[in-house]
Amino acid sequence: MKKKKKRAQTTMRLNILFLFVFLLFSMLILQLGVVQILNGEEARERLNQTENAKASVAVPRGLIYDADYNLVVDNEPVRSITYTPPKNGDSHRTKIELAESLAQMMEMAPNLDELKALVNERDKKEFWYVYDADNRKLIEERLPETDEELSASELYQLQLDLIEPEDYNYFDWNDPYRLNVAIIKKELDQAMELSPHIIKNENVTDEEYARVSENLSQLPGIDAKIDWNRVYPFNDTFRSFIGNVSDADKGIPRENQDYYLNLGYSWNDRVGESGLEAQYEDVLRGQKEVIQYTINNEGDIVGTKTVQQGQAGSDLVLTIDMDFQQALDEIVKDELEKYIAQDPYRNRHMEDALVAVLDPQTGEVLGMTAAHYDREENTYTNQPHRVVYDAHIPGSSVKGATVLTGYQTGVIDIGTVLNDRPIKIAGTPLKKSWRTFGLINDLRALEQSSNVYMFEIAMRIATARYSYNEPLRSFDTSSFQTMRNYFQQFGLGSKTGIDLPFEATGYVGTNIIDGGLLLDFAIGQYDTYTTLQLAQYVSTIANDGYRLAPHIVKEQRQANGDKATLGPIVNSQSPQLLNKIDMDERYIERVQQGFRLAATSGTGRGHWANNPYNVAIKTGTAQNEFFVDGEKQYTNNLTLVGYAPYEEPELAFAIIVPRAGVGNDQNGIHHNIGNRLIDAYFDIKEQKATNN
């Protein structure tokens, strides 16, 4: 009986427990229903409040210094008014109200005419169209009935086309306030969500900056901050190679927008567009500050947090000494101006003088310049980009490469004697040297710039048999490519490898036997080369056959916020070997001797024999014929390559003066430039050594 009574009590307790658990589950289900049905909207709002979005803020761009650590490119602080749209953007009405508020605090241009110039007819139409919902409704009513399906952009353009002048002239476009509103609204429209967009950063007055700053609480998304612009303490010196940075209005290049956006750029970020600014964009741009925004379901920012600290772009140190570069600019301009003035008629086609100076042992660019004469404006300008972009027929200055090609192919050797006499190929003009030398060896051929010696090398490479006034027989057409391949070892006809976004490689002629074009090639009268290519070629000879890539940037340094001192070195540019001329060292030494003799007892002795710096050179005069209004014009390209000192070269140079006059004393201009640049280089070097 006791056992039965105990089992009954246990069963009752279990039932009570089960009932209690059942009631708990029922209450839980009821509560879930309340949350889901009655409080679902509130729960979703809370969830949306935790939605995060990231945006980046640009940092100051890296500075650029010259070889002596003088500032070449600086950042100038400027006041800036910016707009950062919320997630999903603002409505047109909100932007218009914001623009109307800002237009009461600042002006987008200093006078009415400049304001008008910033607002075109399309701007007026767009402003009127979005200003009021009734305006949009009116245009929708004007839309013609059609079965054709239009894309969103086509439909929008059609709507704009239906807006008449009497529509948008509802506004007084002579009113400065209305113009300011329209211009500001256009800037607001260009902003991307959560990305700061510059509305104005030029000529922001103290009063404008203060008014905007004081009213930021009433201007959602607007900020007043300090921005920067690039400034150039040396003005136009070396400016073509430094390059440009886009402004905030242009932002990233639209043709490469996907590339930049994938790298974390914003639409209105400034980027290097040319020169070193473009080449070293990844170094100069720095690391953006990344901000994480917490946004509610209405798109309002309810919290911010910096998740990545910004870091200013690294600074660049150039190989260029701006003192020498400025001296080089002045020398070339002065000589060009002087030679054009001394005989204006015969020099009526002379417009340029181009110079490149390298350190042959490191590849460092010591200076590049080009003076250009604008005949229509009667002005002289500095256009150094021509040194790497413009290619010209070089003439005899490339004969060092021809002789070395002869050595490499085995058609001549040190001391090989050939007969310098006029050569006549059927159907072509007589080919000869500037004088008939008779029997002449390789060294004297370089010293006296024998054309015929080079012709013989070319014919031997082509296995051609020559008889006076007959066509060349057994001519191997592949010899064109053979000689070009050897020339390219010196950088002639190939890229030099300079650290710039673009360089020209010159014109390559066709491989035609007629006219003895291979013979013309051998004396620099066929293919064209840039001044920089000639400088690399002579540097390779000066550097015992080692061809180095020229470079303008020497160091990358970490920014430290102090312009007077530089941060630690991040990267230092070492000499970059492109190739080594594969031949016996005696051959390179032989050509070096020929270049030295050209300065002391050969074609350049009248200009170089007394130079105290032991210069080695090779001169060139190329016939440059062209037509003007159907009439053939005769000019000469004057070229000069060289290096100094002969024993331990510190600099190598190339000079081209295209389209010089014929028949007068023009042979001095390139020699004068060469002498003066060498004197300037060593004078500046000595002066700085004394000061230190």
XYZ file of C-alpha atoms in Angstrom:
692
model
C 0.000 0.000 0.000
C 2.809 2.350 0.830
C 4.526 1.590 -2.522
C 1.319 2.334 -4.492
C 0.834 5.597 -2.652
C 4.427 6.650 -3.438
C 4.060 5.861 -7.195
C 0.922 7.970 -7.383
C 2.649 10.953 -5.844
C 5.552 10.649 -8.336
C 3.200 10.558 -11.315
C 1.387 13.663 -10.093
C 4.635 15.561 -9.710
C 5.773 14.651 -13.241
C 2.464 15.819 -14.660
C 2.828 19.143 -12.865
C 6.370 19.479 -14.245
C 5.245 18.713 -17.792
C 2.458 21.241 -17.439
C 4.939 23.874 -16.273
C 7.302 23.208 -19.222
C 4.354 23.390 -21.598
C 3.334 26.778 -20.213
C 6.923 28.068 -20.563
C 7.123 27.032 -24.219
C 3.733 28.585 -24.875
C 4.878 31.886 -23.380
C 8.081 31.773 -25.463
C 6.175 31.162 -28.678
C 3.772 33.938 -27.790
C 6.680 36.330 -27.187
C 8.317 35.412 -30.509
C 5.057 36.160 -32.230
C 4.843 39.552 -30.556
C 8.408 40.374 -31.610
C 7.857 39.166 -35.163
C 4.420 40.646 -35.747
C 4.111 43.656 -33.498
C 7.721 44.779 -33.023
C 9.275 43.572 -36.298
C 9.754 47.071 -37.713
C 11.482 48.257 -34.558
C 13.749 45.211 -34.575
C 14.699 45.821 -38.186
C 15.527 49.444 -37.399
C 17.808 48.327 -34.613
C 19.439 45.869 -36.965
C 19.928 48.557 -39.594
C 21.545 50.811 -37.039
C 24.414 48.355 -36.879
C 25.010 48.479 -40.659
C 28.563 49.629 -41.328
C 30.033 51.330 -44.381
C 33.599 52.390 -44.958
C 34.940 55.495 -46.669
C 38.463 56.758 -47.231
C 39.943 60.222 -46.792
C 42.843 61.393 -48.947
C 46.183 62.258 -47.337
C 48.829 64.786 -48.429
C 50.782 63.763 -51.506
C 54.498 63.033 -51.185
C 56.986 65.862 -51.827
C 59.758 65.891 -54.432
C 63.336 67.053 -53.759
C 66.360 67.527 -56.006
C 69.722 65.795 -55.516
C 70.750 68.418 -52.931
C 67.427 68.016 -51.063
C 65.955 71.301 -52.265
C 62.167 71.218 -52.584
C 61.127 70.861 -56.211
C 57.439 70.055 -55.629
C 55.682 71.183 -52.460
C 52.159 71.002 -51.034
C 50.585 74.379 -50.308
C 47.772 74.270 -47.728
C 44.495 75.733 -48.976
C 41.067 76.193 -47.404
C 38.532 73.742 -48.709
C 34.748 73.317 -48.523
C 33.674 69.675 -48.973
C 30.491 67.634 -49.162
C 30.128 64.005 -48.038
C 26.774 62.507 -49.090
C 25.107 59.960 -46.814
C 24.623 56.364 -47.824
C 22.183 56.193 -50.765
C 22.743 59.923 -51.299
C 20.564 62.988 -50.751
C 17.465 63.899 -52.707
C 17.574 66.692 -55.277
C 15.416 68.834 -53.006
C 17.826 68.353 -50.104
C 20.769 69.267 -52.348
C 19.024 72.362 -53.645
C 18.276 73.541 -50.122
C 21.883 72.854 -49.167
C 23.135 74.739 -52.236
C 20.878 77.690 -51.437
C 22.275 77.833 -47.912
C 25.885 77.647 -49.100
C 25.282 80.286 -51.794
C 24.526 82.758 -49.000
C 27.910 82.052 -47.421
C 30.338 81.821 -50.351
C 30.815 82.599 -54.042
C 32.035 80.104 -56.628
C 33.663 82.778 -58.818
C 34.772 86.364 -58.171
C 32.533 88.125 -60.710
C 29.366 87.738 -62.771
C 31.116 86.937 -66.073
C 33.077 84.061 -64.555
C 29.961 82.750 -62.840
C 28.117 82.739 -66.168
C 30.981 80.880 -67.809
C 30.529 78.052 -65.290
C 26.863 77.486 -66.145
C 26.005 76.208 -69.614
C 22.602 75.553 -71.161
C 22.517 71.915 -70.042
C 23.234 73.008 -66.459
C 20.294 75.395 -66.607
C 17.986 72.695 -67.959
C 19.017 70.164 -65.326
C 18.674 72.680 -62.520
C 15.172 73.697 -63.633
C 14.133 70.050 -64.165
C 15.011 68.879 -60.632
C 14.032 72.100 -58.869
C 10.342 71.243 -58.605
C 8.233 68.118 -59.034
C 5.786 70.103 -61.190
C 8.590 70.786 -63.650
C 9.295 67.091 -64.015
C 5.596 66.355 -64.409
C 5.333 68.967 -67.159
C 8.155 67.389 -69.166
C 6.678 63.903 -68.715
C 3.470 65.209 -70.271
C 5.442 66.438 -73.281
C 6.967 63.025 -73.937
C 5.759 61.691 -77.306
C 3.992 58.362 -77.465
C 6.272 55.652 -78.824
C 6.643 51.887 -78.691
C 10.414 52.186 -78.711
C 12.084 51.208 -75.456
C 14.604 53.775 -74.283
C 17.429 53.296 -71.836
C 17.508 55.469 -68.723
C 20.181 57.735 -70.214
C 18.317 58.038 -73.540
C 15.089 58.876 -71.740
C 16.814 61.501 -69.612
C 18.418 63.106 -72.655
C 15.037 63.190 -74.408
C 13.504 64.885 -71.373
C 16.238 67.522 -71.395
C 15.700 68.095 -75.114
C 12.039 68.852 -74.401
C 12.932 71.672 -72.001
C 12.546 75.030 -73.731
C 14.417 78.291 -72.978
C 11.231 79.814 -71.611
C 11.180 76.969 -69.084
C 14.627 77.334 -67.572
C 14.618 81.107 -68.000
C 12.058 81.112 -65.222
C 15.188 81.776 -63.205
C 17.140 85.021 -63.570
C 20.494 83.805 -64.891
C 21.972 87.250 -64.412
C 21.477 86.902 -60.679
C 24.825 85.974 -59.002
C 23.004 84.198 -56.197
C 21.032 81.959 -58.583
C 24.190 81.172 -60.554
C 26.031 80.242 -57.356
C 23.192 77.940 -56.338
C 23.272 76.169 -59.713
C 27.058 75.768 -59.637
C 27.076 74.432 -56.080
C 24.221 72.048 -56.900
C 26.238 70.699 -59.830
C 29.184 70.060 -57.499
C 26.941 68.290 -54.992
C 25.625 66.034 -57.760
C 29.154 64.867 -58.559
C 29.801 63.571 -55.042
C 29.742 59.841 -54.331
C 28.135 58.479 -51.178
C 30.342 58.586 -48.070
C 33.227 60.086 -50.097
C 34.301 63.683 -49.433
C 33.937 65.820 -52.555
C 35.587 69.222 -52.876
C 33.054 71.947 -53.656
C 35.583 74.767 -53.573
C 39.285 74.872 -52.697
C 40.514 77.854 -54.682
C 40.322 81.409 -53.389
C 38.251 80.491 -50.325
C 38.311 83.734 -48.328
C 38.675 84.029 -44.568
C 35.076 85.216 -44.356
C 33.699 82.329 -46.443
C 35.648 79.752 -44.464
C 34.487 81.240 -41.171
C 30.798 81.474 -42.223
C 30.687 77.858 -43.367
C 32.578 76.646 -40.285
C 30.175 78.429 -37.945
C 27.099 76.884 -39.582
C 28.183 73.266 -40.046
C 25.401 72.051 -37.757
C 22.846 73.441 -40.232
C 24.733 72.082 -43.273
C 24.491 68.266 -43.252
C 27.391 66.633 -45.056
C 29.340 69.902 -45.408
C 32.771 70.358 -43.872
C 35.403 73.093 -43.838
C 38.913 71.696 -43.805
C 42.467 72.359 -44.943
C 43.368 70.800 -48.307
C 46.525 71.081 -50.455
C 47.635 72.093 -53.922
C 50.906 71.329 -55.729
C 53.366 74.255 -55.969
C 56.692 74.428 -57.792
C 59.456 76.531 -56.169
C 61.612 76.257 -59.333
C 58.698 77.263 -61.598
C 59.057 75.642 -65.044
C 62.479 74.088 -64.509
C 62.255 70.346 -65.333
C 58.482 70.783 -65.210
C 57.659 68.557 -68.202
C 59.241 65.577 -66.508
C 57.773 66.271 -63.073
C 54.318 66.052 -64.625
C 50.853 67.082 -63.505
C 48.259 66.005 -60.960
C 44.561 66.088 -61.794
C 42.384 68.541 -59.904
C 39.438 67.624 -57.715
C 36.931 68.477 -60.467
C 38.514 66.036 -62.905
C 39.441 63.369 -60.355
C 40.474 59.960 -61.637
C 40.714 59.473 -65.426
C 37.322 58.260 -66.601
C 38.891 56.073 -69.292
C 40.681 54.089 -66.538
C 38.071 54.461 -63.818
C 37.734 50.728 -63.093
C 41.481 50.406 -62.568
C 41.593 53.263 -60.065
C 38.373 52.354 -58.260
C 39.641 48.800 -57.733
C 42.733 50.297 -56.090
C 40.602 52.157 -53.568
C 40.464 55.572 -55.231
C 37.393 57.780 -55.066
C 35.927 59.517 -58.119
C 37.299 62.928 -57.184
C 40.726 61.781 -55.979
C 43.635 63.574 -57.584
C 46.087 61.330 -59.410
C 49.308 61.781 -61.340
C 48.483 62.355 -64.996
C 51.960 62.563 -66.541
C 55.683 62.481 -65.851
C 57.022 61.408 -62.484
C 53.672 62.183 -60.843
C 52.137 59.364 -62.900
C 55.145 57.025 -62.875
C 55.393 57.080 -59.078
C 51.680 57.457 -58.297
C 51.665 54.423 -55.999
C 54.516 55.955 -53.974
C 53.371 59.574 -53.862
C 49.667 58.938 -53.102
C 50.239 57.528 -49.610
C 47.744 55.476 -47.595
C 44.279 56.873 -47.097
C 42.635 57.169 -43.724
C 39.699 54.732 -43.610
C 36.614 55.705 -41.593
C 33.830 53.295 -40.702
C 30.357 54.824 -40.580
C 27.425 53.345 -38.665
C 24.220 54.106 -40.548
C 20.565 53.731 -39.635
C 17.797 52.607 -41.967
C 17.147 56.178 -43.088
C 20.708 56.560 -44.281
C 21.762 58.887 -41.476
C 25.223 58.493 -39.991
C 24.863 57.685 -36.307
C 28.500 56.878 -35.538
C 32.029 57.026 -36.931
C 35.225 55.150 -36.181
C 38.719 55.390 -37.704
C 39.739 51.842 -38.655
C 42.939 52.723 -40.531
C 45.176 55.683 -39.857
C 46.216 57.674 -42.912
C 49.830 57.964 -43.955
C 51.158 60.739 -46.176
C 52.744 59.746 -49.475
C 56.460 58.996 -49.571
C 58.823 61.716 -50.757
C 60.990 61.393 -53.859
C 64.604 62.531 -54.188
C 65.703 63.142 -57.774
C 69.068 62.623 -59.432
C 68.739 66.162 -60.782
C 70.765 69.034 -59.313
C 68.456 71.972 -59.998
C 71.393 74.390 -60.097
C 72.909 72.436 -62.981
C 69.496 71.944 -64.611
C 68.812 75.678 -64.555
C 72.257 76.378 -65.992
C 71.623 73.785 -68.724
C 68.273 75.375 -69.609
C 69.889 78.781 -69.941
C 72.850 77.530 -72.000
C 70.704 75.753 -74.587
C 68.209 78.598 -74.914
C 71.003 81.166 -75.201
C 72.853 79.257 -77.926
C 69.703 78.542 -79.942
C 68.632 82.168 -79.783
C 72.100 83.355 -80.741
C 72.449 81.078 -83.785
C 68.989 81.828 -85.146
C 69.631 85.553 -84.777
C 73.009 85.495 -86.504
C 71.516 84.220 -89.792
C 67.695 84.319 -89.684
C 67.186 83.344 -93.334
C 69.439 80.312 -93.526
C 68.252 79.242 -90.087
C 64.588 79.806 -90.933
C 63.768 76.157 -90.161
C 65.842 75.874 -86.981
C 63.559 75.676 -83.947
C 65.004 73.245 -81.406
C 68.103 72.310 -79.451
C 67.959 69.184 -77.291
C 70.352 67.893 -74.617
C 70.513 64.854 -72.321
C 73.209 64.381 -69.676
C 73.687 61.092 -67.784
C 76.072 59.619 -65.250
C 77.431 56.698 -67.321
C 78.463 54.691 -64.254
C 75.081 54.778 -62.466
C 72.486 55.696 -65.108
C 71.435 58.759 -63.105
C 69.944 61.539 -65.213
C 71.959 64.678 -64.474
C 69.959 66.970 -66.730
C 67.619 67.027 -69.726
C 66.465 70.093 -71.570
C 65.135 71.292 -74.898
C 64.781 74.885 -76.016
C 62.066 75.536 -78.596
C 61.545 78.615 -80.733
C 57.914 79.420 -81.576
C 58.153 81.377 -84.802
C 54.541 82.524 -84.746
C 54.829 83.946 -81.237
C 58.529 84.840 -81.536
C 59.183 83.297 -78.123
C 61.611 80.748 -76.690
C 60.234 78.121 -74.338
C 61.632 75.207 -72.381
C 60.194 71.880 -73.584
C 62.401 69.141 -72.109
C 59.926 66.342 -72.950
C 61.236 66.530 -76.526
C 64.408 64.794 -75.325
C 62.493 61.520 -74.886
C 59.679 62.078 -77.426
C 61.290 63.592 -80.541
C 63.467 61.381 -82.770
C 65.900 62.690 -85.402
C 68.426 61.414 -87.941
C 71.699 61.423 -85.963
C 74.397 61.365 -88.628
C 77.968 60.305 -87.890
C 77.623 60.363 -84.109
C 76.517 56.677 -84.277
C 79.668 55.503 -86.076
C 80.980 54.114 -82.787
C 78.121 51.615 -82.872
C 78.883 50.781 -86.518
C 82.540 50.021 -85.772
C 81.611 47.940 -82.717
C 79.084 46.033 -84.852
C 81.896 45.353 -87.301
C 84.016 43.929 -84.485
C 81.148 41.811 -83.130
C 80.266 40.320 -86.509
C 83.933 39.684 -87.288
C 84.013 41.641 -90.557
C 86.796 43.902 -89.188
C 89.284 43.738 -86.348
C 91.519 46.182 -84.530
C 93.782 47.767 -87.107
C 91.815 46.612 -90.177
C 92.735 48.873 -93.112
C 90.154 49.718 -95.772
C 90.261 51.961 -98.827
C 88.366 55.236 -98.416
C 87.339 56.265 -101.951
C 84.057 57.398 -103.536
C 81.460 54.642 -103.911
C 78.894 54.655 -106.712
C 75.957 52.259 -106.653
C 73.835 52.186 -109.788
C 70.855 54.510 -109.552
C 72.086 56.340 -106.455
C 74.086 59.508 -105.826
C 77.835 59.224 -105.239
C 78.663 58.176 -101.672
C 81.888 59.418 -100.133
C 83.562 60.838 -97.046
C 84.000 64.557 -96.440
C 87.429 64.014 -97.999
C 89.115 61.028 -99.672
C 91.402 59.369 -97.098
C 92.708 56.418 -99.104
C 93.940 53.587 -96.919
C 92.618 54.130 -93.421
C 92.264 51.984 -90.294
C 89.471 51.769 -87.748
C 90.961 54.267 -85.291
C 91.547 56.950 -87.905
C 88.088 56.283 -89.360
C 86.557 57.344 -86.020
C 88.970 60.227 -85.559
C 88.252 61.687 -89.005
C 84.647 60.397 -89.320
C 85.138 58.383 -92.499
C 81.869 57.504 -94.227
C 83.390 54.988 -96.619
C 84.900 52.914 -93.813
C 81.375 52.522 -92.392
C 79.997 51.696 -95.866
C 82.546 48.900 -96.173
C 81.541 47.475 -92.786
C 77.882 47.447 -93.852
C 78.618 45.796 -97.208
C 80.738 43.132 -95.527
C 77.966 42.361 -93.020
C 75.547 42.088 -95.973
C 78.037 39.885 -97.907
C 77.497 42.312 -100.796
C 79.814 42.481 -103.798
C 80.441 45.962 -105.069
C 81.527 47.230 -108.480
C 81.579 50.903 -109.392
C 78.239 52.146 -110.773
C 76.629 48.705 -110.616
C 73.940 47.356 -108.304
C 75.087 45.594 -105.155
C 75.185 41.842 -105.760
C 74.620 38.986 -103.296
C 73.076 41.432 -100.833
C 71.668 39.726 -97.721
C 68.540 41.687 -96.771
C 68.632 40.253 -93.233
C 71.700 42.442 -92.654
C 69.358 45.341 -91.843
C 68.010 43.456 -88.847
C 71.483 42.190 -87.986
C 72.843 45.713 -87.679
C 69.751 46.960 -85.862
C 70.059 44.137 -83.342
C 73.601 45.208 -82.532
C 72.648 48.894 -82.406
C 69.874 48.073 -79.941
C 72.473 46.734 -77.517
C 73.468 50.379 -77.078
C 69.879 51.630 -76.809
C 69.664 52.842 -80.404
C 66.217 51.888 -81.667
C 65.004 50.412 -78.364
C 63.574 51.733 -75.132
C 66.143 53.099 -72.734
C 64.201 51.964 -69.658
C 63.905 55.439 -68.125
C 61.446 55.790 -65.232
C 58.834 57.774 -67.157
C 55.391 56.660 -68.371
C 56.344 56.964 -72.041
C 59.358 57.284 -74.312
C 59.703 57.134 -78.084
C 62.006 54.653 -79.798
C 62.405 56.417 -83.117
C 61.542 55.563 -86.714
C 62.688 52.305 -88.268
C 63.108 52.448 -92.042
C 62.071 49.671 -94.433
C 64.556 46.961 -95.441
C 64.911 47.968 -99.084
C 68.107 47.361 -101.036
C 67.521 50.131 -103.552
C 69.652 53.205 -102.923
C 72.134 51.568 -100.621
C 69.970 52.286 -97.581
C 72.009 49.931 -95.415
C 75.021 52.111 -96.165
C 73.033 55.164 -95.133
C 72.041 53.359 -91.932
C 75.718 52.736 -91.131
C 76.431 56.482 -91.052
C 73.250 57.526 -89.227
C 71.318 58.685 -92.292
C 68.314 56.342 -92.147
C 66.749 55.378 -88.783
C 65.956 58.066 -86.233
C 66.764 58.180 -82.510
C 65.879 60.338 -79.536
C 68.409 62.473 -77.710
C 68.073 60.186 -74.689
C 68.853 57.119 -76.810
C 72.032 58.801 -78.067
C 72.970 59.666 -74.483
C 72.514 56.039 -73.418
C 74.553 54.864 -76.401
C 77.548 57.036 -75.576
C 77.163 56.214 -71.867
C 77.448 52.516 -72.728
C 80.714 53.167 -74.558
C 82.012 55.338 -71.703
C 81.016 52.629 -69.191
C 83.057 49.893 -70.934
C 80.054 48.269 -72.622
C 77.638 48.173 -69.686
C 74.235 49.605 -70.706
C 72.354 51.001 -67.723
C 68.752 52.171 -67.590
C 68.623 55.939 -67.017
C 66.624 56.990 -63.971
C 65.440 60.319 -62.573
C 64.445 59.204 -59.072
C 67.322 58.344 -56.729
C 65.526 57.672 -53.448
C 62.114 57.177 -51.894
C 61.870 58.501 -48.338
C 59.205 58.177 -45.703
C 57.350 61.432 -45.061
C 58.017 62.872 -41.608
C 55.929 66.043 -41.697
C 58.995 68.307 -41.657
C 59.927 69.797 -45.017
C 63.312 70.945 -43.729
C 64.450 67.391 -42.978
C 63.894 64.111 -44.769
C 62.581 60.880 -43.350
C 64.318 57.499 -43.504
C 65.070 55.908 -46.868
C 62.368 53.482 -48.016
C 64.022 52.547 -51.302
C 67.259 53.558 -53.026
C 67.647 53.160 -56.782
C 70.665 51.022 -57.663
C 72.154 50.964 -61.177
C 69.971 48.767 -63.378
C 72.018 46.799 -65.888
C 70.106 46.179 -69.113
C 72.835 44.331 -70.967
C 76.603 43.998 -71.350
C 78.140 44.254 -74.812
C 79.492 40.749 -75.422
C 82.951 41.370 -76.869
C 86.623 41.644 -76.010
C 87.313 44.703 -73.834
C 89.958 45.774 -76.361
C 87.245 46.632 -78.854
C 85.428 49.004 -76.494
C 88.769 50.586 -75.577
C 89.550 51.039 -79.281
C 86.334 53.002 -79.872
C 86.997 55.022 -76.720
C 90.394 55.947 -78.142
C 88.778 56.965 -81.424
C 86.359 59.253 -79.580
C 89.214 60.825 -77.652
C 91.168 61.435 -80.871
C 88.079 63.051 -82.426
C 88.336 65.714 -79.695
C 92.102 66.222 -79.734
C 93.152 65.810 -83.368
C 90.062 64.866 -85.370
C 86.801 66.453 -86.505
C 86.218 68.258 -83.199
C 89.717 69.478 -82.434
C 88.918 73.113 -83.264
C 86.353 73.186 -80.461
C 87.713 70.655 -77.970
C 91.494 70.428 -78.154
C 91.979 72.903 -75.300
C 89.156 71.682 -73.065
C 90.691 70.979 -69.621
C 88.399 68.069 -68.746
C 89.776 65.433 -71.189
C 86.598 65.038 -73.206
C 85.931 62.224 -75.690
C 83.414 63.011 -78.445
C 81.886 62.008 -81.748
C 80.347 64.582 -84.044
C 77.541 64.136 -86.558
C 76.003 66.069 -89.436
C 72.961 64.495 -91.061
C 71.369 65.813 -94.219
C 67.733 66.543 -93.392
C 65.688 67.287 -96.487
C 61.959 67.966 -96.377
C 59.288 69.749 -98.373
C 57.538 73.015 -97.564
C 54.715 74.003 -99.941
C 56.056 71.562 -102.518
C 59.580 72.989 -102.405
C 62.462 70.887 -101.125
C 64.285 72.446 -98.197
C 67.868 71.562 -97.322
C 68.943 71.545 -93.691
C 71.343 69.670 -91.445
C 70.788 67.885 -88.167
C 73.820 68.661 -86.000
C 74.599 66.066 -83.340
C 77.304 65.586 -80.752
C 77.871 62.827 -78.213
C 80.653 62.679 -75.653
C 81.777 62.052 -72.107
C 84.260 63.390 -69.571
C 86.746 62.884 -68.094
C 88.072 60.306 -70.522
C 89.741 58.132 -67.851
C 86.952 58.099 -65.207
C 83.767 59.425 -66.842
C 81.416 61.384 -64.593
C 79.015 62.551 -67.253
C 77.985 61.555 -70.748
C 75.960 63.809 -73.008
C 74.084 63.914 -76.292
C 73.121 67.049 -78.208
C 70.831 67.355 -81.227
C 70.154 70.584 -83.111
C 67.699 69.707 -85.923
C 67.224 71.630 -89.168
C 70.212 73.927 -88.888
C 71.017 76.112 -91.866
C 73.238 74.827 -94.665
C 76.125 76.781 -96.128
C 77.006 78.966 -93.181
C 79.024 78.435 -90.015
C 76.543 76.355 -88.039
C 78.965 73.729 -86.801
C 79.658 75.688 -83.645
C 76.281 75.542 -81.870
C 76.391 71.943 -80.633
C 80.076 72.274 -79.707
C 79.356 75.503 -77.833
C 76.532 73.850 -75.927
C 78.770 70.881 -75.113
C 81.670 72.978 -73.856
C 79.443 75.207 -71.785
C 77.518 72.350 -70.152
C 80.738 70.590 -69.154
C 82.171 73.804 -67.727
C 78.929 74.428 -65.824
C 78.874 70.901 -64.410
C 82.413 70.996 -63.040
C 82.149 74.621 -61.886
C 79.005 73.854 -59.864
C 80.596 70.700 -58.488
C 83.722 72.611 -57.376
C 81.696 75.450 -55.889
C 79.572 73.078 -53.804
C 82.637 71.176 -52.645
C 84.183 74.479 -51.511
C 81.023 75.560 -49.690
C 80.826 72.260 -47.869
